[in-house]
Each structure stands twice: as C-alpha cells, then as structure tokens.
Coordinates of C-alpha atoms and ligand atoms in Angstrom, one line a residue:
X188 CA -51.7 -131.6 164.9
X189 CA -54.8 -133.6 165.5
X190 CA -54.8 -136.4 168.0
X191 CA -57.1 -139.4 168.3
X192 CA -57.5 -140.8 171.8
X193 CA -58.5 -144.4 171.9
X194 CA -60.8 -145.8 174.6
X195 CA -61.1 -149.4 175.3
X196 CA -60.3 -152.1 177.8
X197 CA -56.6 -152.2 177.1
X198 CA -54.1 -150.8 179.7
X199 CA -53.2 -147.2 179.4
X200 CA -54.0 -144.3 177.2
X201 CA -53.4 -144.5 173.4
X202 CA -52.8 -141.4 171.4
X203 CA -52.7 -141.6 167.6
X204 CA -50.9 -138.7 165.9
X205 CA -51.5 -138.0 162.2
X206 CA -47.8 -138.1 161.3
X207 CA -44.5 -139.3 162.7
X208 CA -43.4 -135.7 163.0
X209 CA -46.5 -135.1 165.2
X210 CA -45.6 -138.1 167.3
X211 CA -42.1 -136.8 168.0
X212 CA -43.5 -133.3 168.8
X213 CA -46.0 -134.9 171.2
X214 CA -43.3 -137.1 172.7
X215 CA -41.1 -134.0 173.3
X216 CA -44.0 -132.2 175.0
X217 CA -44.5 -135.2 177.3
X218 CA -40.8 -135.5 178.0
X219 CA -40.6 -131.8 179.0
X220 CA -43.8 -131.8 181.0
X221 CA -42.7 -134.9 182.9
X222 CA -39.3 -133.4 183.5
X223 CA -40.9 -130.2 184.9
X224 CA -43.3 -132.1 187.2
X225 CA -40.5 -134.2 188.6
X226 CA -38.3 -131.3 189.2
X227 CA -41.1 -129.4 191.0
X228 CA -41.9 -132.4 193.2
X229 CA -38.4 -133.9 193.7
X230 CA -35.9 -131.4 192.5
X231 CA -34.7 -133.6 189.7
X232 CA -35.9 -136.1 187.0
X233 CA -34.9 -139.6 186.1
X234 CA -35.4 -141.1 182.7
X235 CA -34.7 -144.5 181.1
X236 CA -34.2 -144.1 177.3
X237 CA -35.1 -146.7 174.8
X238 CA -33.0 -147.9 171.9
X239 CA -33.7 -149.1 168.3
X240 CA -34.6 -146.7 165.6
X241 CA -37.9 -145.1 166.6
X242 CA -36.6 -142.8 169.4
X243 CA -34.0 -141.2 167.1
X244 CA -36.5 -138.6 166.0
X245 CA -37.4 -137.6 169.5
X246 CA -33.7 -137.3 170.6
X247 CA -32.9 -135.2 167.6
X248 CA -35.9 -132.9 168.4
X249 CA -35.0 -132.6 172.1
X250 CA -31.5 -131.4 171.0
X251 CA -33.0 -128.5 169.1
X252 CA -33.0 -125.1 170.8
X253 CA -36.7 -124.7 171.3
X254 CA -36.9 -128.0 173.3
X255 CA -33.3 -128.1 174.7
X256 CA -33.9 -124.8 176.5
X257 CA -36.9 -126.2 178.3
X258 CA -34.8 -128.7 180.2
X259 CA -32.4 -128.0 183.1
X260 CA -30.0 -130.7 182.0
X261 CA -28.1 -130.7 185.3
X262 CA -31.3 -131.9 187.0
X263 CA -31.8 -134.8 184.6
X264 CA -30.4 -138.3 185.4
X265 CA -30.3 -140.4 182.2
X266 CA -30.3 -144.2 182.1
X267 CA -31.1 -146.8 179.4
X268 CA -33.9 -149.4 179.7
X269 CA -31.8 -151.9 177.7
X270 CA -28.5 -152.1 175.8
X271 CA -26.8 -154.4 173.4
X272 CA -23.6 -156.1 174.9
X273 CA -21.3 -154.1 172.6
X274 CA -18.8 -151.3 173.1
X275 CA -20.4 -147.8 173.5
X276 CA -18.7 -146.8 170.2
X277 CA -20.5 -149.5 168.2
X278 CA -23.1 -148.6 165.6
X279 CA -25.7 -150.8 167.4
X280 CA -25.1 -149.3 170.8
X281 CA -28.2 -147.6 172.3
X282 CA -25.9 -145.3 174.2
X283 CA -24.2 -144.3 171.0
X284 CA -27.6 -143.4 169.4
X285 CA -28.7 -141.2 172.3
X286 CA -25.3 -139.7 172.7
X287 CA -24.8 -138.7 169.1
X288 CA -28.4 -137.4 168.6
X289 CA -29.0 -135.7 172.0
X290 CA -26.6 -136.0 174.9
X291 CA -23.5 -134.7 173.1
X292 CA -25.6 -131.6 172.0
X293 CA -26.9 -130.5 175.4
X294 CA -25.2 -129.3 178.6
X295 CA -25.8 -132.5 180.7
X296 CA -23.0 -133.2 183.2
X297 CA -21.1 -136.4 182.4
X298 CA -22.0 -137.8 185.8
X299 CA -25.7 -137.6 185.0
X300 CA -25.3 -140.0 182.0
X301 CA -25.5 -143.6 183.3
X302 CA -24.7 -145.9 180.5
X303 CA -24.2 -149.7 180.7
X304 CA -20.4 -150.1 181.1
X305 CA -20.3 -152.9 178.6
X306 CA -16.5 -152.9 178.6
X307 CA -16.2 -153.5 182.3
X308 CA -16.8 -157.2 182.6
X309 CA -19.1 -160.1 181.7
X310 CA -22.7 -159.3 180.7
X311 CA -23.9 -160.6 184.1
X312 CA -21.3 -158.3 185.9
X313 CA -22.4 -155.3 183.8
X314 CA -26.0 -155.9 184.6
X315 CA -25.4 -156.3 188.3
X316 CA -23.3 -153.1 188.3
X317 CA -26.0 -151.2 186.5
X318 CA -28.6 -152.3 189.0
X319 CA -26.3 -151.0 191.8
X320 CA -25.9 -147.7 190.0
X321 CA -29.7 -147.4 189.6
X322 CA -30.2 -148.1 193.3
X323 CA -27.6 -145.6 194.4
X324 CA -28.9 -142.9 192.1
X325 CA -32.6 -143.5 193.1
X326 CA -32.1 -144.6 196.7
X327 CA -34.5 -145.6 199.5
X328 CA -37.0 -147.3 197.2
X329 CA -37.4 -151.1 197.2
X330 CA -37.9 -150.9 193.5
X331 CA -36.7 -147.5 192.1
X332 CA -39.3 -145.5 190.2
X333 CA -38.1 -143.7 187.1
X334 CA -40.1 -140.6 186.3
X335 CA -40.1 -141.6 182.6
X336 CA -39.4 -144.9 180.9
X337 CA -39.4 -144.8 177.2
X338 CA -40.1 -148.0 175.4
X339 CA -40.4 -149.3 171.8
X340 CA -42.0 -152.4 170.5
X341 CA -40.6 -154.9 168.0
X342 CA -42.7 -156.6 165.4
X343 CA -42.4 -159.7 167.6
X344 CA -43.9 -157.7 170.5
X345 CA -40.6 -157.5 172.4
X346 CA -40.0 -154.4 174.4
X347 CA -36.7 -153.2 176.0
X348 CA -34.7 -156.5 175.5
X349 CA -37.5 -158.7 176.8
X350 CA -38.2 -161.1 174.0
X351 CA -40.9 -163.7 173.4
X352 CA -40.6 -167.0 175.3
X353 CA -37.5 -165.8 177.2
X354 CA -36.9 -166.9 180.8
X355 CA -36.1 -163.2 181.3
X356 CA -39.8 -162.5 181.3
X357 CA -40.2 -164.4 184.6
X358 CA -37.4 -162.7 186.5
X359 CA -38.9 -161.4 189.7
X360 CA -36.0 -160.6 192.0
X361 CA -33.5 -158.6 190.0
X362 CA -34.1 -155.2 188.4
X363 CA -31.5 -155.5 185.6
X364 CA -30.4 -158.7 183.9
X365 CA -28.3 -160.0 181.0
X366 CA -29.4 -162.9 178.9
X367 CA -28.6 -164.6 175.6
X368 CA -31.3 -163.9 173.1
X369 CA -31.7 -166.8 170.8
X370 CA -33.6 -164.8 168.2
X371 CA -30.7 -162.4 167.9
X372 CA -27.9 -164.9 168.6
X373 CA -26.6 -162.1 170.9
X374 CA -26.3 -161.1 174.6
X375 CA -28.6 -158.3 175.7
X376 CA -28.9 -156.2 178.9
X377 CA -32.3 -155.1 180.1
X378 CA -34.6 -153.8 182.8
X379 CA -36.9 -156.5 184.1
X380 CA -40.7 -156.2 183.9
X381 CA -40.7 -155.4 187.6
X382 CA -38.5 -152.3 187.2
X383 CA -40.3 -151.1 184.1
X384 CA -43.7 -151.4 185.8
X385 CA -42.6 -149.2 188.7
X386 CA -42.0 -146.1 186.5
X387 CA -44.2 -143.1 187.1
X388 CA -44.8 -142.8 183.4
X389 CA -44.2 -145.4 180.8
X390 CA -44.3 -144.0 177.2
X391 CA -44.3 -146.4 174.2
X392 CA -43.3 -144.7 170.9
X393 CA -44.6 -146.7 168.0
X394 CA -44.2 -145.6 164.4
X395 CA -44.6 -147.1 161.0
X396 CA -46.9 -149.4 159.1
X397 CA -44.8 -152.5 160.0
X398 CA -45.9 -152.1 163.7
X399 CA -49.7 -151.9 162.9
X400 CA -50.4 -155.7 163.2
X401 CA -48.4 -156.3 166.3
X402 CA -49.8 -153.2 168.0
X403 CA -53.4 -154.3 167.4
X404 CA -52.6 -157.8 168.6
X405 CA -50.9 -156.5 171.8
X406 CA -53.6 -154.0 172.6
X407 CA -56.8 -155.7 171.5
X408 CA -55.8 -159.4 171.1
X409 CA -55.9 -162.3 173.6
X410 CA -53.6 -161.8 176.6
X411 CA -50.6 -164.0 175.9
X412 CA -47.7 -162.2 177.5
X413 CA -45.2 -165.1 177.0
X414 CA -45.6 -164.7 173.3
X415 CA -46.3 -160.9 173.5
X416 CA -43.9 -159.5 176.1
X417 CA -45.2 -155.9 175.6
X418 CA -48.4 -157.0 177.3
X419 CA -46.4 -157.4 180.5
X420 CA -46.1 -153.6 180.7
X421 CA -48.8 -152.7 183.3
X422 CA -47.5 -150.0 185.5
X423 CA -48.0 -150.5 189.3
X424 CA -49.6 -147.1 190.1
X425 CA -47.9 -145.2 187.2
X426 CA -49.3 -144.0 183.9
X427 CA -49.0 -145.9 180.6
X428 CA -49.2 -143.9 177.3
X429 CA -49.0 -145.5 173.9
X430 CA -48.0 -142.8 171.4
X431 CA -48.4 -144.0 167.9
X432 CA -48.5 -142.5 164.4
X433 CA -51.4 -143.1 162.1
X434 CA -49.5 -145.8 160.1
X435 CA -48.9 -147.9 163.3
X436 CA -52.3 -147.2 164.7
X437 CA -54.3 -148.0 161.5
X438 CA -55.6 -151.3 162.8
X439 CA -56.9 -150.2 166.1
X440 CA -60.7 -149.8 166.2
X441 CA -63.0 -147.6 168.3
X442 CA -61.0 -144.5 167.5
X443 CA -62.7 -141.5 169.1
X444 CA -61.2 -138.5 167.4
X445 CA -60.5 -135.6 169.7
X446 CA -59.6 -132.6 167.5
Ligands
6PG622 C1 -33.5 -152.1 171.4 C2 -34.8 -151.5 171.9 C3 -35.9 -152.3 171.5 C4 -36.7 -151.4 170.5 C5 -37.6 -152.2 169.6 C6 -38.2 -151.4 168.5 O1 -32.5 -152.1 172.1 O2 -33.6 -152.5 170.2 O3 -34.8 -151.2 173.2 O4 -36.8 -152.7 172.4 O5 -37.4 -150.5 171.2 O6 -36.7 -153.3 169.0 O7 -37.1 -150.9 167.6 P1 -37.4 -149.9 166.5 O8 -37.7 -148.6 167.1 O9 -36.1 -149.8 165.7 O10 -38.5 -150.5 165.6

C-alpha cells in the first residue's frame, strides 16, 4: 500500500491511499495504535464514532479477527460524534450502523457503548443527557478530550452534524447540541466544534470521487468556515489527520509521494 503525504499550509497531516481498501486498513492501524497508546497512558481509550456511509468499511474491518484481537474491548468507551434523531433501530441511525457492523461482533461490555438515547425525550433533552454522560465518563476535564474522534465530510463540507450557515457552528458553551437542519428538514444531534477540537486525535475518513472538489476547497481554498464547516476542525493541541483515498484526493496539489 503506497501512501502520499501532503505538505502544505492547511491544518493537519493528509495521507492519500491508493485505494479505498488501503484507506480502511490504514484507518484500522491508526485506530489500534491510538487505542494502545491511550491504554498505556490512561488505562483505557475513548472514541467518538462517525456516521454516514464511509466508516462502514472501517467498522467491518475492525470486527475481523486480525483487528478485533488487537483491542481489549472492555477498555474502550464508545460514543458517537453525531446522531440522527431517530430510534436506534432505524436504518439511518449511526448507532445502528456501528452496532451491526462492529459492536455486535466484538466483546465490548454494554455499559461501554454510549449511544444517544433518542427515545428518551426531546432532541434537546437527549443532547443535554448525552453531554452529561460524556462528562461523567471523561471526568475532571473542563472540555473532555476523546482519544480519537472520527469524522466524515459531506459534499457541502458539513462534518458531524454541523452544516453550513447553521447557528450550531457558533455554539461556544455546550458540548453537545440538537438543532433542526434546514437542508435535511430533520433534527440532528451533534458534538459542537469546541468538543471536536479538544480530541487528542481527529481522523477524517474521506473516500470517493464525489468528495474531491469539496476536499480541495476545504483544504486549499479560502477560509470560509461558515460555508465550509469542516474548516472549523482545528484541534487545540491534538493531532488532525485527513485520510483520503486517491479518488477523493485527486484534486489536491503538491503531492509528495512517500513510498
Ligand atoms: C452523519 C455523519 C456525517 C457524515 C458525512 C459524510 O451522521 O451523516 O456524521 O457527518 O460523516 O455526511 O457521509 P458519507 O460518509 O456517507 O459520505
């Protein structure tokens, strides 16, 4: 698997993998190494999973024996960086995606799986409860730091459920919010920028030719975070890695190939 590391002025490290399969293998390596480092330093690891379609390949891979056996699942606390305001059994539930492809296939204790309890109240109540659950699971930090925060990017440059021109982009006090997304005509639940930016490692997974234009604009275009929310992801002290396949990375210049 060859990798191309990109160097430029944009935030973070950009790794271009030849194929989508290479991207998932690389993502699994990063997941496992981040887990191992967190367990060595703090005795456990905390991860916020992303939704949508891209991470399916990673979750499926992590459930396979050669990767599954590298994780002590009882030491992993799993959250979601965003969720649709739907029951956990719905097709569009981010919890359902990760549960079907990964969590139901590995020996992770039920109490380590922290899903948005979308059935337990209004969207605002669910978001507030989730923030409390994060704070009680990752205590004694003004803004809890996840060891790994997985993110995707939409073709409109949204990430998590932070959409262009949304008031949610300017939230500075809360860590988790609910908001009605005009573009979707639907309620969403999401980490705020502040919580995302306190992760120790933020890993974007970007695959497919349909993401090439927006990725180039986000990374090399003018800074316009209101229109391009993914530009708001600038970790405070943590690492930022953009893991992209060649199709998504084809419009980024200055590739310096590292074989
Ligand atoms: C969600 C995700 C969202 C996703 C992007 C990309 O709940 O949909 O958290 O931010 O990462 O929409 O989705 P794809 O991977 O399906 O392109």
